[in-house]
Amino acid sequence: MTSIGTGYDLSNSVFSPDGRNFQVEYATKAVENGGTSIGLRCKDGVVLAVEKLIQSKLLVPGSNKRIATVDRHVGIAASGLIPDARHFTSRARNEASSWRKQYHGAIPVSSLADRMGQYTQAYTLYSSVRPFGVTCIIGGVDEEAGPSLWMVEPSGVGWGYFGAATGRGRQAAKAELEKLDLPNLTVEEGVKHAARIIHIAHGDNAGKDKDFELEMTWVRVDKANVVEVTESGVVKGHGRHEEVPKELVEEAEREAKKALEVEDEEDEKMEES
Amino acid sequence: MNHLPEAWGRPRDDVYGAYDHSHLRPSMPNQHTQEPIVTGTSVVALKYNGGVVIAADNLASYGSLARFSNMERLKQVGTHTVVGASGDISDMQYLFDTALEDLVIKEEYQNDGHHLRAKHVYSYLSRVMYHRRNKFDPLWNVLLVAGWDDGKPFLASTDLLGTTFSAPALASGFGASLAVPLLRRVCPDEESVAKISRERAIEAVEECMKVLFYRDARSTNKYTMAIVSGEDNKVDIEWKKDVELQKQSWKFAEEIRGYGAQIV
Amino acid sequence: MSLFASPSYPPVGYAASAPRQHAFNPYTDNGGSIIGIAGDDFLIMAGDTRHTSGYNINSRTEKKVFRLSEDSTLVLATVGFGADAKDIAETMRLAVNDFKFQHNLKNMTVQAAAQYLFTVLYGNRFFPKYAYCILGGLDKDGKARLYSYDPVGSYSKEGERRAAAGAASSLIVPFLDNQVEFKNQYVPGTNFTVEREVEYLPVDKVKKLVKDAFTSATERHIEVGDGLQLVTISKDGYQEELFELKKD
């Protein structure tokens, strides 16, 4: 870190001579230390998954949920500082709620992501505040675009993705996501992959001996709410964000572990030969 | 520059002068609802052994003008509850589309497996109604809340004053005079709820809708019925929409004297 | 022409052309009656369970006597405008519960609850809660205490032996005057010169009086009837009974 000691990292909103905003970069570091979060935009819905690191054995299993419901059709998975993620979610809820009050309908996921991007960016402009120490994956299904997946970073940048990953295991997760044919996957298939990817990402980084819980939600459209199914099978309509049923998660995790074991064995064979 | 977030995006005081807050304040006093404008008539509901039947016709009147003939006046709230509204339609739409939607979505934030049941929805609504009457800005409605709660059928009423009460048979508006006596013949008290079948309850409510159509000039012959039924903690809500009144008989009209063409 | 000769009537149709004012009336009367009678070491609180709007019976099973907490002897009966009545009961219930947590699990004394109820009611002096309240409980010596209030909070700190409020109070009060305070009762053989001395009544006698009061009020008042909720507070705790009243 050559920047340390130069003074350009002491206040937010200050540029260094080579055009960097160090506070934002440090915020990104905070994200890189957090548990992995991923999102998959499938053709009939969106899957969100997080690697929730267990901070203490005294915590009740399944407590301290990390994926939040923002509106009926939108969920947010976040990596980084948990309190910052809570504040981000709370703002997103207000945005979604006020959209409903003003326009009498559900906020499109892209509009929500855009607004949250602007909100996040405002926290890079003033010395009286600090940037968000989180990268948030916003997933949802709306009537205009169908399944949508957006990722907003501490800088305020927000892009739409087919597959998004953030947190400490993002590199491995991205590598795995790139292998998938996401536009043609169903949500059910997405759940299996998501479980596997979180397990891979967990094994790939420093915290691998720490226990973790796999938390997974999806956004799908109830039959009655489908407004359009495009030729390529993209389902549009007012989605519903909810936890993936326990049995499905358990099954996906079993398969994920099995797949990993097979991979390990193959690796060993390769090494032997 | 003021770096506090609440000042973000405001014109600079030193350039444009301080913001004149009086622009935000209306120069006239607030107008509160003094009377209902577009209105819905009676809502009728009856408990039975295993649930509640609730019905309301699909008419919204503007005075004596039948303004909208496809107005839905029943709303499902969460998984356990149906709310029916009579009175002012715009106030109903505020409650149904804004207040109750908000309530249900905010409940989902918790994601703790808890769902609002009928008595929670009812408590919320009655507090909102009472709060608004305290502000002299009432929501001009009578609301019936029907649902399944704690293994029992639930039925209760609240109105523009925040008055609350519960009974095995309830009806608002004209129905309080015309339907309740008919329903009480079927179900005089809480004990008799156990003796009433689903079919009997539906039949009784259908009969009430018919009588109301005969005698209430602000009613129509098309209505919605919802049947909330439960077993332990499992709830099912059946919807019958666009139901037309069956087997009408206007024979009784011949007996009516004093109106129309007849001389004696 | 004098002023008296030509009174200026408004033109015909004036009333219809003027802007129609339909003021919102925030009150209604939901009928019913309540009674409270204090014995020496017990208390009876009672109310009918009819709830009305005008000539309509809304419900036959709405209770008017509220237990303010599970572990105190405090009981409140309210009657008048149902929404205000229930709001006061709920405010008192929350206050009694809150007091316990704020004061090391000690319950509010009945005297304190009485003064608090005054504060609640008088606090709404300029938009009164249209409800008549009767508050009762046992004091630290186990003696019954009974207080009754008007809608803006007036009450007697000394408490009273009996109270009645609501639709049929004008029918019930004179009956209780005679039967509880022995008004117009004289010692036999004294030629109406020696008044009968007031004494505490036994619990079964009081229950009988309350039931008689309500059956009689039901006969004569259309807003009273359906059911009788009768609550007894004594050293044995809280006991609630329900009796039938005529439903016509």
mmCIF file of N, CA and C in Angstrom, chain C residues 13-58:
data_model
loop_
_atom_site.group_PDB
_atom_site.id
_atom_site.type_symbol
_atom_site.label_atom_id
_atom_site.label_comp_id
_atom_site.label_asym_id
_atom_site.label_seq_id
_atom_site.Cartn_x
_atom_site.Cartn_y
_atom_site.Cartn_z
ATOM 1 N N GLY C 13 -85.726 28.214 -1.288
ATOM 2 C CA GLY C 13 -84.621 27.461 -1.868
ATOM 3 C C GLY C 13 -83.282 27.886 -1.311
ATOM 4 N N TYR C 14 -83.282 28.825 -0.378
ATOM 5 C CA TYR C 14 -82.037 29.331 0.177
ATOM 6 C C TYR C 14 -81.236 28.218 0.842
ATOM 7 N N ALA C 15 -81.969 27.463 1.648
ATOM 8 C CA ALA C 15 -81.272 26.409 2.400
ATOM 9 C C ALA C 15 -80.572 25.434 1.467
ATOM 10 N N ALA C 16 -81.210 25.155 0.328
ATOM 11 C CA ALA C 16 -80.623 24.180 -0.592
ATOM 12 C C ALA C 16 -79.425 24.751 -1.339
ATOM 13 N N SER C 17 -79.445 26.072 -1.612
ATOM 14 C CA SER C 17 -78.363 26.642 -2.410
ATOM 15 C C SER C 17 -77.119 26.960 -1.583
ATOM 16 N N ALA C 18 -77.308 27.110 -0.267
ATOM 17 C CA ALA C 18 -76.151 27.383 0.587
ATOM 18 C C ALA C 18 -75.251 26.147 0.630
ATOM 19 N N PRO C 19 -73.937 26.370 0.797
ATOM 20 C CA PRO C 19 -73.053 25.198 0.866
ATOM 21 C C PRO C 19 -73.484 24.288 2.016
ATOM 22 N N ARG C 20 -73.594 23.013 1.709
ATOM 23 C CA ARG C 20 -74.092 22.073 2.703
ATOM 24 C C ARG C 20 -72.970 21.739 3.681
ATOM 25 N N GLN C 21 -73.210 21.979 4.936
ATOM 26 C CA GLN C 21 -72.228 21.628 5.956
ATOM 27 C C GLN C 21 -72.635 20.316 6.604
ATOM 28 N N HIS C 22 -71.788 19.354 6.454
ATOM 29 C CA HIS C 22 -72.053 18.058 7.056
ATOM 30 C C HIS C 22 -70.908 17.797 8.020
ATOM 31 N N ALA C 23 -71.081 18.318 9.239
ATOM 32 C CA ALA C 23 -69.974 18.215 10.193
ATOM 33 C C ALA C 23 -69.823 16.775 10.668
ATOM 34 N N PHE C 24 -68.601 16.383 10.866
ATOM 35 C CA PHE C 24 -68.306 15.042 11.358
ATOM 36 C C PHE C 24 -68.510 15.007 12.864
ATOM 37 N N ASN C 25 -69.339 14.101 13.300
ATOM 38 C CA ASN C 25 -69.554 13.957 14.730
ATOM 39 C C ASN C 25 -68.690 12.814 15.254
ATOM 40 N N PRO C 26 -67.691 13.146 16.066
ATOM 41 C CA PRO C 26 -66.742 12.110 16.491
ATOM 42 C C PRO C 26 -67.278 11.197 17.601
ATOM 43 N N TYR C 27 -68.476 11.433 18.050
ATOM 44 C CA TYR C 27 -69.009 10.623 19.153
ATOM 45 C C TYR C 27 -70.231 9.819 18.736
ATOM 46 N N THR C 28 -70.443 8.726 19.437
ATOM 47 C CA THR C 28 -71.725 8.030 19.374
ATOM 48 C C THR C 28 -71.939 7.384 20.735
ATOM 49 N N ASP C 29 -73.146 6.896 20.959
ATOM 50 C CA ASP C 29 -73.436 6.239 22.236
ATOM 51 C C ASP C 29 -73.700 4.774 21.948
ATOM 52 N N ASN C 30 -72.947 3.902 22.574
ATOM 53 C CA ASN C 30 -73.121 2.481 22.314
ATOM 54 C C ASN C 30 -73.925 1.758 23.399
ATOM 55 N N GLY C 31 -74.627 2.561 24.228
ATOM 56 C CA GLY C 31 -75.582 2.006 25.188
ATOM 57 C C GLY C 31 -74.956 1.172 26.288
ATOM 58 N N GLY C 32 -75.822 0.432 26.986
ATOM 59 C CA GLY C 32 -75.357 -0.444 28.047
ATOM 60 C C GLY C 32 -75.202 0.263 29.380
ATOM 61 N N SER C 33 -75.057 -0.527 30.419
ATOM 62 C CA SER C 33 -74.898 0.030 31.762
ATOM 63 C C SER C 33 -73.865 -0.754 32.550
ATOM 64 N N ILE C 34 -73.305 -0.090 33.556
ATOM 65 C CA ILE C 34 -72.362 -0.768 34.459
ATOM 66 C C ILE C 34 -72.701 -0.439 35.908
ATOM 67 N N ILE C 35 -72.312 -1.319 36.789
ATOM 68 C CA ILE C 35 -72.516 -1.128 38.228
ATOM 69 C C ILE C 35 -71.254 -1.556 38.950
ATOM 70 N N GLY C 36 -70.927 -0.835 40.024
ATOM 71 C CA GLY C 36 -69.884 -1.302 40.926
ATOM 72 C C GLY C 36 -70.394 -1.184 42.347
ATOM 73 N N ILE C 37 -70.200 -2.221 43.159
ATOM 74 C CA ILE C 37 -70.604 -2.161 44.562
ATOM 75 C C ILE C 37 -69.454 -2.677 45.416
ATOM 76 N N ALA C 38 -69.097 -1.885 46.438
ATOM 77 C CA ALA C 38 -68.005 -2.296 47.326
ATOM 78 C C ALA C 38 -68.579 -2.922 48.579
ATOM 79 N N GLY C 39 -68.116 -4.118 48.895
ATOM 80 C CA GLY C 39 -68.410 -4.713 50.186
ATOM 81 C C GLY C 39 -67.285 -4.325 51.123
ATOM 82 N N ASP C 40 -67.185 -4.980 52.245
ATOM 83 C CA ASP C 40 -66.103 -4.661 53.173
ATOM 84 C C ASP C 40 -64.772 -5.113 52.580
ATOM 85 N N ASP C 41 -64.711 -6.402 52.219
ATOM 86 C CA ASP C 41 -63.452 -6.960 51.713
ATOM 87 C C ASP C 41 -63.625 -7.607 50.339
ATOM 88 N N PHE C 42 -64.687 -7.199 49.672
ATOM 89 C CA PHE C 42 -64.866 -7.690 48.302
ATOM 90 C C PHE C 42 -65.504 -6.587 47.460
ATOM 91 N N LEU C 43 -65.492 -6.833 46.179
ATOM 92 C CA LEU C 43 -65.967 -5.825 45.252
ATOM 93 C C LEU C 43 -66.707 -6.529 44.136
ATOM 94 N N ILE C 44 -67.855 -5.959 43.752
ATOM 95 C CA ILE C 44 -68.574 -6.514 42.605
ATOM 96 C C ILE C 44 -68.589 -5.453 41.507
ATOM 97 N N MET C 45 -68.175 -5.859 40.311
ATOM 98 C CA MET C 45 -68.261 -4.975 39.150
ATOM 99 C C MET C 45 -69.064 -5.714 38.091
ATOM 100 N N ALA C 46 -69.994 -5.017 37.490
ATOM 101 C CA ALA C 46 -70.839 -5.722 36.523
ATOM 102 C C ALA C 46 -71.228 -4.811 35.376
ATOM 103 N N GLY C 47 -71.514 -5.425 34.249
ATOM 104 C CA GLY C 47 -72.009 -4.680 33.099
ATOM 105 C C GLY C 47 -72.783 -5.617 32.207
ATOM 106 N N ASP C 48 -73.732 -5.072 31.453
ATOM 107 C CA ASP C 48 -74.420 -5.920 30.485
ATOM 108 C C ASP C 48 -73.518 -6.047 29.257
ATOM 109 N N THR C 49 -73.856 -6.966 28.361
ATOM 110 C CA THR C 49 -72.969 -7.222 27.223
ATOM 111 C C THR C 49 -73.608 -6.825 25.889
ATOM 112 N N ARG C 50 -74.623 -5.974 25.946
ATOM 113 C CA ARG C 50 -75.225 -5.504 24.693
ATOM 114 C C ARG C 50 -74.440 -4.292 24.175
ATOM 115 N N HIS C 51 -74.239 -4.256 22.878
ATOM 116 C CA HIS C 51 -73.528 -3.130 22.238
ATOM 117 C C HIS C 51 -74.437 -2.618 21.125
ATOM 118 N N THR C 52 -74.835 -1.349 21.221
ATOM 119 C CA THR C 52 -75.837 -0.847 20.270
ATOM 120 C C THR C 52 -75.346 0.360 19.477
ATOM 121 N N SER C 53 -76.001 0.562 18.318
ATOM 122 C CA SER C 53 -75.895 1.835 17.587
ATOM 123 C C SER C 53 -77.320 2.221 17.245
ATOM 124 N N GLY C 54 -77.821 3.256 17.853
ATOM 125 C CA GLY C 54 -79.220 3.621 17.640
ATOM 126 C C GLY C 54 -80.123 2.468 18.040
ATOM 127 N N TYR C 55 -80.998 2.046 17.101
ATOM 128 C CA TYR C 55 -81.899 0.933 17.403
ATOM 129 C C TYR C 55 -81.288 -0.416 17.030
ATOM 130 N N ASN C 56 -80.080 -0.419 16.493
ATOM 131 C CA ASN C 56 -79.433 -1.682 16.114
ATOM 132 C C ASN C 56 -78.670 -2.297 17.290
ATOM 133 N N ILE C 57 -78.752 -3.611 17.371
ATOM 134 C CA ILE C 57 -77.874 -4.318 18.310
ATOM 135 C C ILE C 57 -76.655 -4.787 17.512
ATOM 136 N N ASN C 58 -75.503 -4.212 17.798
ATOM 137 C CA ASN C 58 -74.284 -4.600 17.081
ATOM 138 C C ASN C 58 -73.819 -5.975 17.518
#
